[in-house]
Amino acid sequence: MTLDGSPPRRVGEVVEANSASFTAQCYTLYDAPPLGCIVSAGSPEIYGVVCRVATEPLDSSRPVLARGETAETEEEVFRDNPQLTRLLTSRFEALIAGHREGDADRHYLPSLPPPVHSFVYTCSPQEVARFTSRLDLLRLLLNSGPPMADEVLGACLRGAAVAHDDSEAFLLRAGKALAAELAGDLPRLNSILKKVSP
Amino acid sequence: MTGGPNQNGDTPSPAADVDLDSQGAALGLVVDGSLSQGVEVRLDPSASVEDVKVGAFVTIRGDNNNFFGVVTDVSLGTTDPRLKHTPPQVDNPFIAQVMSGTVAYGTISVLPNLIMPAVMGDSHEGPSAAKTIPPHFSRAYVASQRDVEAVFGQEDQGHFWIGSPLDMEHKLCVDLDEMVKRSIGVFGKSGTGKTFLTRLLLVGILQQGQASSLIFDMHSEYGWGAADPENHRFAKGLKQLFPARVSTFTLDDDSSRRRGSSTDEVVRIGYGEIEPEDVEMLRETLNLSEVAASAAFNLQQKFGQREWMSKFLALEGRDSVFEMANEIQVQPNALGSLYNRLSRLKRFDFLVESTRQDAANRVVEHLDRGQHVVLEFGKYGRDLTAYMLVSNLLTRRIHNQYVDRKEEAEGGQGREPRPLVIVIEEAHKFLSQSVASHTIFGTIARELRKYNVTLMVIDQRPSGIDSEVMSQVGTRLTCLLDNERDIEAVLEGTPGSRQLRTVLARLEPKQQALIFGHALPMPVVIHTREYGSTDSYEQLSRSAAGWTAPALGETIETHEERLDREISELFPEDG
Ligand SMILES: Nc1ncnc2c1ncn2[C@@H]1O[C@H](COP(=O)(O)OP(=O)(O)OP(=O)(O)O)[C@@H](O)[C@H]1O
Ligand SMILES: [Mg+2]
């Protein structure tokens, strides 16, 4: 998925996976897909929604230290410590939202998560539009558990809307589907709707 | 994106791919209900509660049946009770749009009265009473013209366009063939449109051509017509619209002439035609005691039918009346008061010593020719005594003739008399509990159409009508009524009268009527068809021209025969 319309590209590799989510490491520091982005991993594709992006030390036993006290700019910090880019890495976690089976999208969990070292790609707008033509993923996301689930959902819908020809209609449809899911929880519905309101 | 998404928001509503001609706008889904209470339909987000009104017709597509029903209630629902306390940000149009129809939605209650025939347009199978309800998630639609036609019939010779259902442009028709088989009642308080509705019904009966009508036109408004000050125009009567098929009789020649009404006959009634029974019926209006009224029978015995009245009124002075009382053995004071009251009749110019022409016979002759007869009362319309006397007297004599002829026809001699609808105003005077049991109108109402005579009663005080008679009124058309007792009287014996009561009390004060009874598959509120504009006259007389009444004696086409003929006209065989 590319909010800026750039073609799909390989952004990383699965380093950890379970039935509900997988974690990928980016090839390039700070080059993670944005929150809510729909990515695919493995073949046949397993689709996920980016729910957490983190940049952290490669070796968790060696915490990162502040180094820029004497530097003028932030760029200077990296220029003066070229090893830093090698000590840090960007990782992202994606909630599995469905998968491809034959010619069809399946909007439920695959029987197995993607294997470790599967390549992870962003999706083309067509692919996003196709996958979000059904909105079952809303339910998955709503029930996914992370404290920020609603934020992820909002970001995902905003992003997916761009991929649809009529984004407003898509958002309205998504809004109504959300309303059906959250019929008994108006405050939550209200807060998500505010995030996606065009 | 307009079609309502369903709960998942992912499949387009099926309404989109259905032929729109045969189906009204989609309303929503059945989500709850029972046969006794009706079903609850949750409105699609695209259907606004404001567009659905109580009384409107709805069709519901069940799995195997199409149901036809009427909206009995409209309400607002929400999935989360917190909505009431913390309304969402509706100033954000997106949020408002999302919420409406989902968490906040409208529902309508629909009473599914009927199951529609499976094959539309199949005349053999009309709608039948619904004994079950559509299942969950059946779709509900606004009823279309075709649905309305399938239930109430399509405008044709037997089905007369009487008005339109509430908030619909569709034509709603009544089955006149059925209607004239039993008595008809037109009710409503003053100024609600009884006269206009009656005019329409009469035009319908005239066009339909199976029955004649005899109208005792109290206010002289059905024959030639009368001013309609509220619309600043003149409402034409039957004679103006169908001069060749309507005969006007008048009691008040001067008035008819002044109004420019062309009359065919002037009615004169001889004293000899007045019978003690007429006096009996006038007891209340003349304020006579029972004893006094029954003295007329003694007089009749003494002098004979043809003479009793003129001989009695020829008596002069108190003494001779008292003498007479002794002679015929009635209480002198009673006879005295009878004398006084009957003397009042002398001021009626239409009462004469003797006439060459018998009015009842003349009326019957016109009726036999297939004419519709209007008797204009002119100035006598303001006198209830004159109105009741003449209507009662003529009706009794005409009815007698019908009885004779019907019996002859049953015995194999002669033709059956043409069915007759007799129209009277102020019906409660004729049909009140105290007189209905022994007057001709009560008899006609009770014997149904045994002798081919039925009544059309027009009244603003239906509670005054004997309830036994009321129960014989097959079809009732009632405009607004506000008196509780009147409402009760009109609805008595009708299933669902509780719901109808609210409907009846909520009618517009004019040109709206609740119609129900044996000629209608279900009760319906109509906006009465416009009567009085140039267009309306043209439509009314055009359809009449197309459906000329069958000549007398000619057998009348049955429904099947008509269909056969129409089919063969549409698809003529080769050669
Ligand atoms: N079908 C109609 N078409 C046009 N106007 C109508 C119609 N029905 C009623 N009206 C209007 O309503 C007014 C009253 O109607 P109408 O004279 O029939 O009332 P009513 O019930 O007979 O009153 P009353 O009891 O005084 O005789 C009419 O003058 C006319 O303006
Ligand atoms: Mg009137």
mmCIF file of N, CA and C in Angstrom, chain B residues 115-205:
data_model
loop_
_atom_site.group_PDB
_atom_site.id
_atom_site.type_symbol
_atom_site.label_atom_id
_atom_site.label_comp_id
_atom_site.label_asym_id
_atom_site.label_seq_id
_atom_site.Cartn_x
_atom_site.Cartn_y
_atom_site.Cartn_z
ATOM 1 N N ILE B 115 -52.841 -11.470 1.566
ATOM 2 C CA ILE B 115 -51.835 -12.131 0.747
ATOM 3 C C ILE B 115 -52.273 -11.931 -0.694
ATOM 4 N N MET B 116 -51.366 -11.450 -1.492
ATOM 5 C CA MET B 116 -51.738 -11.128 -2.871
ATOM 6 C C MET B 116 -51.766 -12.400 -3.697
ATOM 7 N N PRO B 117 -52.586 -12.382 -4.745
ATOM 8 C CA PRO B 117 -52.599 -13.537 -5.639
ATOM 9 C C PRO B 117 -51.218 -13.757 -6.218
ATOM 10 N N ALA B 118 -50.867 -15.024 -6.389
ATOM 11 C CA ALA B 118 -49.525 -15.336 -6.855
ATOM 12 C C ALA B 118 -49.294 -14.787 -8.250
ATOM 13 N N VAL B 119 -50.279 -14.961 -9.127
ATOM 14 C CA VAL B 119 -50.138 -14.432 -10.482
ATOM 15 C C VAL B 119 -50.876 -13.114 -10.523
ATOM 16 N N MET B 120 -50.125 -12.080 -10.734
ATOM 17 C CA MET B 120 -50.740 -10.762 -10.750
ATOM 18 C C MET B 120 -51.680 -10.662 -11.930
ATOM 19 N N GLY B 121 -52.817 -10.036 -11.709
ATOM 20 C CA GLY B 121 -53.729 -9.797 -12.806
ATOM 21 C C GLY B 121 -54.643 -10.984 -13.074
ATOM 22 N N ASP B 122 -54.472 -12.033 -12.315
ATOM 23 C CA ASP B 122 -55.367 -13.167 -12.493
ATOM 24 C C ASP B 122 -56.675 -12.861 -11.774
ATOM 25 N N SER B 123 -57.704 -12.715 -12.546
ATOM 26 C CA SER B 123 -58.939 -12.211 -11.961
ATOM 27 C C SER B 123 -59.637 -13.252 -11.103
ATOM 28 N N HIS B 124 -59.296 -14.512 -11.323
ATOM 29 C CA HIS B 124 -60.030 -15.550 -10.605
ATOM 30 C C HIS B 124 -59.623 -15.609 -9.149
ATOM 31 N N GLU B 125 -58.406 -15.177 -8.909
ATOM 32 C CA GLU B 125 -57.919 -15.322 -7.560
ATOM 33 C C GLU B 125 -57.618 -13.952 -7.002
ATOM 34 N N GLY B 126 -58.497 -13.479 -6.154
ATOM 35 C CA GLY B 126 -58.265 -12.175 -5.560
ATOM 36 C C GLY B 126 -57.334 -12.331 -4.388
ATOM 37 N N PRO B 127 -57.057 -11.231 -3.710
ATOM 38 C CA PRO B 127 -56.230 -11.335 -2.516
ATOM 39 C C PRO B 127 -57.002 -12.072 -1.430
ATOM 40 N N SER B 128 -56.289 -12.755 -0.562
ATOM 41 C CA SER B 128 -56.973 -13.448 0.523
ATOM 42 C C SER B 128 -56.456 -12.915 1.848
ATOM 43 N N ALA B 129 -57.256 -13.094 2.868
ATOM 44 C CA ALA B 129 -56.866 -12.573 4.180
ATOM 45 C C ALA B 129 -55.587 -13.263 4.649
ATOM 46 N N ALA B 130 -54.685 -12.493 5.204
ATOM 47 C CA ALA B 130 -53.409 -13.058 5.627
ATOM 48 C C ALA B 130 -53.592 -13.828 6.932
ATOM 49 N N LYS B 131 -53.148 -15.067 6.922
ATOM 50 C CA LYS B 131 -53.237 -15.864 8.141
ATOM 51 C C LYS B 131 -51.844 -16.136 8.693
ATOM 52 N N THR B 132 -50.854 -15.541 8.091
ATOM 53 C CA THR B 132 -49.502 -15.676 8.600
ATOM 54 C C THR B 132 -48.779 -14.366 8.301
ATOM 55 N N ILE B 133 -47.517 -14.319 8.633
ATOM 56 C CA ILE B 133 -46.775 -13.081 8.393
ATOM 57 C C ILE B 133 -45.511 -13.400 7.605
ATOM 58 N N PRO B 134 -44.939 -12.416 6.955
ATOM 59 C CA PRO B 134 -43.692 -12.663 6.227
ATOM 60 C C PRO B 134 -42.555 -12.969 7.197
ATOM 61 N N PRO B 135 -41.593 -13.784 6.774
ATOM 62 C CA PRO B 135 -40.496 -14.150 7.684
ATOM 63 C C PRO B 135 -39.521 -12.988 7.890
ATOM 64 N N HIS B 136 -38.610 -13.214 8.820
ATOM 65 C CA HIS B 136 -37.553 -12.237 9.071
ATOM 66 C C HIS B 136 -36.858 -11.836 7.786
ATOM 67 N N PHE B 137 -36.487 -10.600 7.712
ATOM 68 C CA PHE B 137 -35.664 -10.057 6.620
ATOM 69 C C PHE B 137 -36.377 -10.031 5.284
ATOM 70 N N SER B 138 -37.694 -10.235 5.280
ATOM 71 C CA SER B 138 -38.408 -10.007 4.028
ATOM 72 C C SER B 138 -38.322 -8.512 3.745
ATOM 73 N N ARG B 139 -38.280 -8.198 2.476
ATOM 74 C CA ARG B 139 -38.155 -6.780 2.137
ATOM 75 C C ARG B 139 -39.524 -6.133 1.984
ATOM 76 N N ALA B 140 -39.613 -4.905 2.463
ATOM 77 C CA ALA B 140 -40.870 -4.161 2.354
ATOM 78 C C ALA B 140 -40.705 -3.027 1.364
ATOM 79 N N TYR B 141 -41.743 -2.811 0.582
ATOM 80 C CA TYR B 141 -41.723 -1.748 -0.419
ATOM 81 C C TYR B 141 -42.989 -0.915 -0.305
ATOM 82 N N VAL B 142 -42.890 0.320 -0.748
ATOM 83 C CA VAL B 142 -44.094 1.127 -0.907
ATOM 84 C C VAL B 142 -44.941 0.435 -1.979
ATOM 85 N N ALA B 143 -46.229 0.304 -1.724
ATOM 86 C CA ALA B 143 -47.077 -0.391 -2.703
ATOM 87 C C ALA B 143 -47.147 0.405 -3.999
ATOM 88 N N SER B 144 -47.090 -0.299 -5.101
ATOM 89 C CA SER B 144 -47.145 0.366 -6.400
ATOM 90 C C SER B 144 -48.577 0.358 -6.920
ATOM 91 N N GLN B 145 -48.784 1.085 -7.987
ATOM 92 C CA GLN B 145 -50.118 1.110 -8.604
ATOM 93 C C GLN B 145 -50.580 -0.313 -8.910
ATOM 94 N N ARG B 146 -49.658 -1.120 -9.372
ATOM 95 C CA ARG B 146 -50.045 -2.495 -9.728
ATOM 96 C C ARG B 146 -50.478 -3.291 -8.512
ATOM 97 N N ASP B 147 -49.768 -3.071 -7.407
ATOM 98 C CA ASP B 147 -50.167 -3.758 -6.184
ATOM 99 C C ASP B 147 -51.563 -3.313 -5.755
ATOM 100 N N VAL B 148 -51.750 -1.995 -5.796
ATOM 101 C CA VAL B 148 -53.047 -1.459 -5.391
ATOM 102 C C VAL B 148 -54.144 -2.020 -6.291
ATOM 103 N N GLU B 149 -53.835 -2.117 -7.576
ATOM 104 C CA GLU B 149 -54.829 -2.662 -8.509
ATOM 105 C C GLU B 149 -55.092 -4.130 -8.233
ATOM 106 N N ALA B 150 -54.028 -4.848 -7.919
ATOM 107 C CA ALA B 150 -54.213 -6.275 -7.673
ATOM 108 C C ALA B 150 -55.122 -6.489 -6.470
ATOM 109 N N VAL B 151 -55.092 -5.564 -5.535
ATOM 110 C CA VAL B 151 -55.897 -5.730 -4.341
ATOM 111 C C VAL B 151 -57.300 -5.146 -4.507
ATOM 112 N N PHE B 152 -57.368 -3.938 -5.026
ATOM 113 C CA PHE B 152 -58.671 -3.267 -5.079
ATOM 114 C C PHE B 152 -59.329 -3.341 -6.445
ATOM 115 N N GLY B 153 -58.616 -3.840 -7.400
ATOM 116 C CA GLY B 153 -59.196 -3.926 -8.735
ATOM 117 C C GLY B 153 -58.737 -2.778 -9.599
ATOM 118 N N GLN B 154 -58.813 -3.026 -10.883
ATOM 119 C CA GLN B 154 -58.344 -2.062 -11.854
ATOM 120 C C GLN B 154 -59.555 -1.311 -12.380
ATOM 121 N N GLU B 155 -59.386 -0.065 -12.714
ATOM 122 C CA GLU B 155 -60.515 0.727 -13.182
ATOM 123 C C GLU B 155 -61.121 0.076 -14.421
ATOM 124 N N ASP B 156 -62.357 -0.292 -14.316
ATOM 125 C CA ASP B 156 -63.063 -0.835 -15.482
ATOM 126 C C ASP B 156 -64.548 -0.669 -15.208
ATOM 127 N N GLN B 157 -65.348 -1.346 -15.978
ATOM 128 C CA GLN B 157 -66.773 -1.095 -15.825
ATOM 129 C C GLN B 157 -67.291 -1.402 -14.429
ATOM 130 N N GLY B 158 -66.752 -2.434 -13.840
ATOM 131 C CA GLY B 158 -67.249 -2.798 -12.519
ATOM 132 C C GLY B 158 -66.511 -2.103 -11.396
ATOM 133 N N HIS B 159 -65.325 -1.601 -11.715
ATOM 134 C CA HIS B 159 -64.518 -0.981 -10.671
ATOM 135 C C HIS B 159 -64.411 0.510 -10.911
ATOM 136 N N PHE B 160 -64.908 1.236 -9.954
ATOM 137 C CA PHE B 160 -64.967 2.677 -10.122
ATOM 138 C C PHE B 160 -63.868 3.347 -9.312
ATOM 139 N N TRP B 161 -63.177 4.236 -9.986
ATOM 140 C CA TRP B 161 -62.105 4.996 -9.340
ATOM 141 C C TRP B 161 -62.735 6.010 -8.396
ATOM 142 N N ILE B 162 -62.547 5.798 -7.108
ATOM 143 C CA ILE B 162 -63.247 6.632 -6.127
ATOM 144 C C ILE B 162 -62.323 7.653 -5.480
ATOM 145 N N GLY B 163 -61.020 7.385 -5.552
ATOM 146 C CA GLY B 163 -60.082 8.311 -4.929
ATOM 147 C C GLY B 163 -58.702 7.701 -4.980
ATOM 148 N N SER B 164 -57.807 8.228 -4.160
ATOM 149 C CA SER B 164 -56.476 7.626 -4.129
ATOM 150 C C SER B 164 -56.101 7.341 -2.683
ATOM 151 N N PRO B 165 -55.299 6.292 -2.483
ATOM 152 C CA PRO B 165 -54.856 6.015 -1.118
ATOM 153 C C PRO B 165 -54.062 7.208 -0.602
ATOM 154 N N LEU B 166 -53.957 7.311 0.696
ATOM 155 C CA LEU B 166 -53.234 8.430 1.287
ATOM 156 C C LEU B 166 -51.830 8.562 0.722
ATOM 157 N N ASP B 167 -51.466 9.766 0.391
ATOM 158 C CA ASP B 167 -50.105 10.055 -0.047
ATOM 159 C C ASP B 167 -49.673 9.265 -1.262
ATOM 160 N N MET B 168 -50.614 8.850 -2.044
ATOM 161 C CA MET B 168 -50.254 8.140 -3.260
ATOM 162 C C MET B 168 -51.059 8.760 -4.388
ATOM 163 N N GLU B 169 -50.494 8.667 -5.566
ATOM 164 C CA GLU B 169 -51.210 9.190 -6.718
ATOM 165 C C GLU B 169 -52.109 8.117 -7.315
ATOM 166 N N HIS B 170 -51.867 6.871 -6.887
ATOM 167 C CA HIS B 170 -52.552 5.754 -7.529
ATOM 168 C C HIS B 170 -54.068 5.887 -7.452
ATOM 169 N N LYS B 171 -54.707 5.277 -8.436
ATOM 170 C CA LYS B 171 -56.164 5.252 -8.413
ATOM 171 C C LYS B 171 -56.614 4.087 -7.548
ATOM 172 N N LEU B 172 -57.510 4.380 -6.642
ATOM 173 C CA LEU B 172 -58.068 3.284 -5.864
ATOM 174 C C LEU B 172 -59.506 3.059 -6.321
ATOM 175 N N CYS B 173 -59.809 1.819 -6.619
ATOM 176 C CA CYS B 173 -61.126 1.534 -7.173
ATOM 177 C C CYS B 173 -61.964 0.726 -6.194
ATOM 178 N N VAL B 174 -63.271 0.907 -6.300
ATOM 179 C CA VAL B 174 -64.163 0.069 -5.510
ATOM 180 C C VAL B 174 -64.978 -0.791 -6.461
ATOM 181 N N ASP B 175 -65.300 -1.960 -5.973
ATOM 182 C CA ASP B 175 -66.039 -2.917 -6.766
ATOM 183 C C ASP B 175 -67.526 -2.588 -6.660
ATOM 184 N N LEU B 176 -68.012 -1.836 -7.633
ATOM 185 C CA LEU B 176 -69.409 -1.392 -7.541
ATOM 186 C C LEU B 176 -70.390 -2.546 -7.661
ATOM 187 N N ASP B 177 -70.025 -3.550 -8.432
ATOM 188 C CA ASP B 177 -70.924 -4.705 -8.572
ATOM 189 C C ASP B 177 -71.246 -5.255 -7.190
ATOM 190 N N GLU B 178 -70.182 -5.408 -6.396
ATOM 191 C CA GLU B 178 -70.360 -5.920 -5.043
ATOM 192 C C GLU B 178 -71.088 -4.904 -4.177
ATOM 193 N N MET B 179 -70.700 -3.677 -4.350
ATOM 194 C CA MET B 179 -71.182 -2.628 -3.463
ATOM 195 C C MET B 179 -72.705 -2.494 -3.506
ATOM 196 N N VAL B 180 -73.262 -2.510 -4.717
ATOM 197 C CA VAL B 180 -74.709 -2.254 -4.796
ATOM 198 C C VAL B 180 -75.526 -3.479 -4.391
ATOM 199 N N LYS B 181 -74.833 -4.573 -4.118
ATOM 200 C CA LYS B 181 -75.590 -5.749 -3.682
ATOM 201 C C LYS B 181 -76.124 -5.578 -2.273
ATOM 202 N N ARG B 182 -75.498 -4.719 -1.522
ATOM 203 C CA ARG B 182 -76.012 -4.479 -0.172
ATOM 204 C C ARG B 182 -76.088 -2.982 0.052
ATOM 205 N N SER B 183 -76.690 -2.596 1.152
ATOM 206 C CA SER B 183 -76.851 -1.170 1.372
ATOM 207 C C SER B 183 -75.514 -0.487 1.612
ATOM 208 N N ILE B 184 -75.507 0.788 1.295
ATOM 209 C CA ILE B 184 -74.284 1.581 1.375
ATOM 210 C C ILE B 184 -74.543 2.729 2.341
ATOM 211 N N GLY B 185 -73.558 3.072 3.142
ATOM 212 C CA GLY B 185 -73.721 4.212 4.038
ATOM 213 C C GLY B 185 -72.642 5.246 3.779
ATOM 214 N N VAL B 186 -73.040 6.491 3.663
ATOM 215 C CA VAL B 186 -72.066 7.581 3.528
ATOM 216 C C VAL B 186 -72.238 8.466 4.759
ATOM 217 N N PHE B 187 -71.196 8.502 5.587
ATOM 218 C CA PHE B 187 -71.314 9.241 6.833
ATOM 219 C C PHE B 187 -70.253 10.337 6.926
ATOM 220 N N GLY B 188 -70.407 11.170 7.927
ATOM 221 C CA GLY B 188 -69.441 12.252 8.129
ATOM 222 C C GLY B 188 -70.174 13.457 8.658
ATOM 223 N N LYS B 189 -69.455 14.249 9.451
ATOM 224 C CA LYS B 189 -70.150 15.416 9.981
ATOM 225 C C LYS B 189 -70.331 16.447 8.875
ATOM 226 N N SER B 190 -71.035 17.500 9.201
ATOM 227 C CA SER B 190 -71.423 18.454 8.173
ATOM 228 C C SER B 190 -70.200 19.066 7.475
ATOM 229 N N GLY B 191 -70.282 19.156 6.171
ATOM 230 C CA GLY B 191 -69.237 19.826 5.411
ATOM 231 C C GLY B 191 -67.986 19.013 5.168
ATOM 232 N N THR B 192 -68.055 17.705 5.336
ATOM 233 C CA THR B 192 -66.853 16.892 5.171
ATOM 234 C C THR B 192 -66.750 16.271 3.781
ATOM 235 N N GLY B 193 -67.814 16.366 3.005
ATOM 236 C CA GLY B 193 -67.735 15.850 1.643
ATOM 237 C C GLY B 193 -68.653 14.686 1.346
ATOM 238 N N LYS B 194 -69.691 14.510 2.169
ATOM 239 C CA LYS B 194 -70.635 13.408 1.920
ATOM 240 C C LYS B 194 -71.319 13.567 0.577
ATOM 241 N N THR B 195 -71.774 14.787 0.318
ATOM 242 C CA THR B 195 -72.511 15.004 -0.922
ATOM 243 C C THR B 195 -71.611 14.753 -2.132
ATOM 244 N N PHE B 196 -70.377 15.214 -2.054
ATOM 245 C CA PHE B 196 -69.467 15.022 -3.182
ATOM 246 C C PHE B 196 -69.151 13.548 -3.381
ATOM 247 N N LEU B 197 -68.931 12.882 -2.291
ATOM 248 C CA LEU B 197 -68.639 11.455 -2.368
ATOM 249 C C LEU B 197 -69.835 10.707 -2.958
ATOM 250 N N THR B 198 -71.018 11.113 -2.528
ATOM 251 C CA THR B 198 -72.227 10.465 -3.043
ATOM 252 C C THR B 198 -72.377 10.727 -4.544
ATOM 253 N N ARG B 199 -72.090 11.949 -4.943
ATOM 254 C CA ARG B 199 -72.163 12.255 -6.379
ATOM 255 C C ARG B 199 -71.266 11.311 -7.160
ATOM 256 N N LEU B 200 -70.062 11.118 -6.631
ATOM 257 C CA LEU B 200 -69.131 10.227 -7.334
ATOM 258 C C LEU B 200 -69.686 8.801 -7.407
ATOM 259 N N LEU B 201 -70.190 8.336 -6.270
ATOM 260 C CA LEU B 201 -70.726 6.973 -6.255
ATOM 261 C C LEU B 201 -71.863 6.837 -7.253
ATOM 262 N N LEU B 202 -72.678 7.871 -7.324
ATOM 263 C CA LEU B 202 -73.816 7.805 -8.233
ATOM 264 C C LEU B 202 -73.347 7.788 -9.688
ATOM 265 N N VAL B 203 -72.337 8.591 -9.984
ATOM 266 C CA VAL B 203 -71.792 8.550 -11.339
ATOM 267 C C VAL B 203 -71.275 7.141 -11.621
ATOM 268 N N GLY B 204 -70.616 6.567 -10.625
ATOM 269 C CA GLY B 204 -70.098 5.215 -10.792
ATOM 270 C C GLY B 204 -71.212 4.220 -11.060
ATOM 271 N N ILE B 205 -72.264 4.308 -10.302
ATOM 272 C CA ILE B 205 -73.376 3.365 -10.459
ATOM 273 C C ILE B 205 -74.000 3.552 -11.844
#
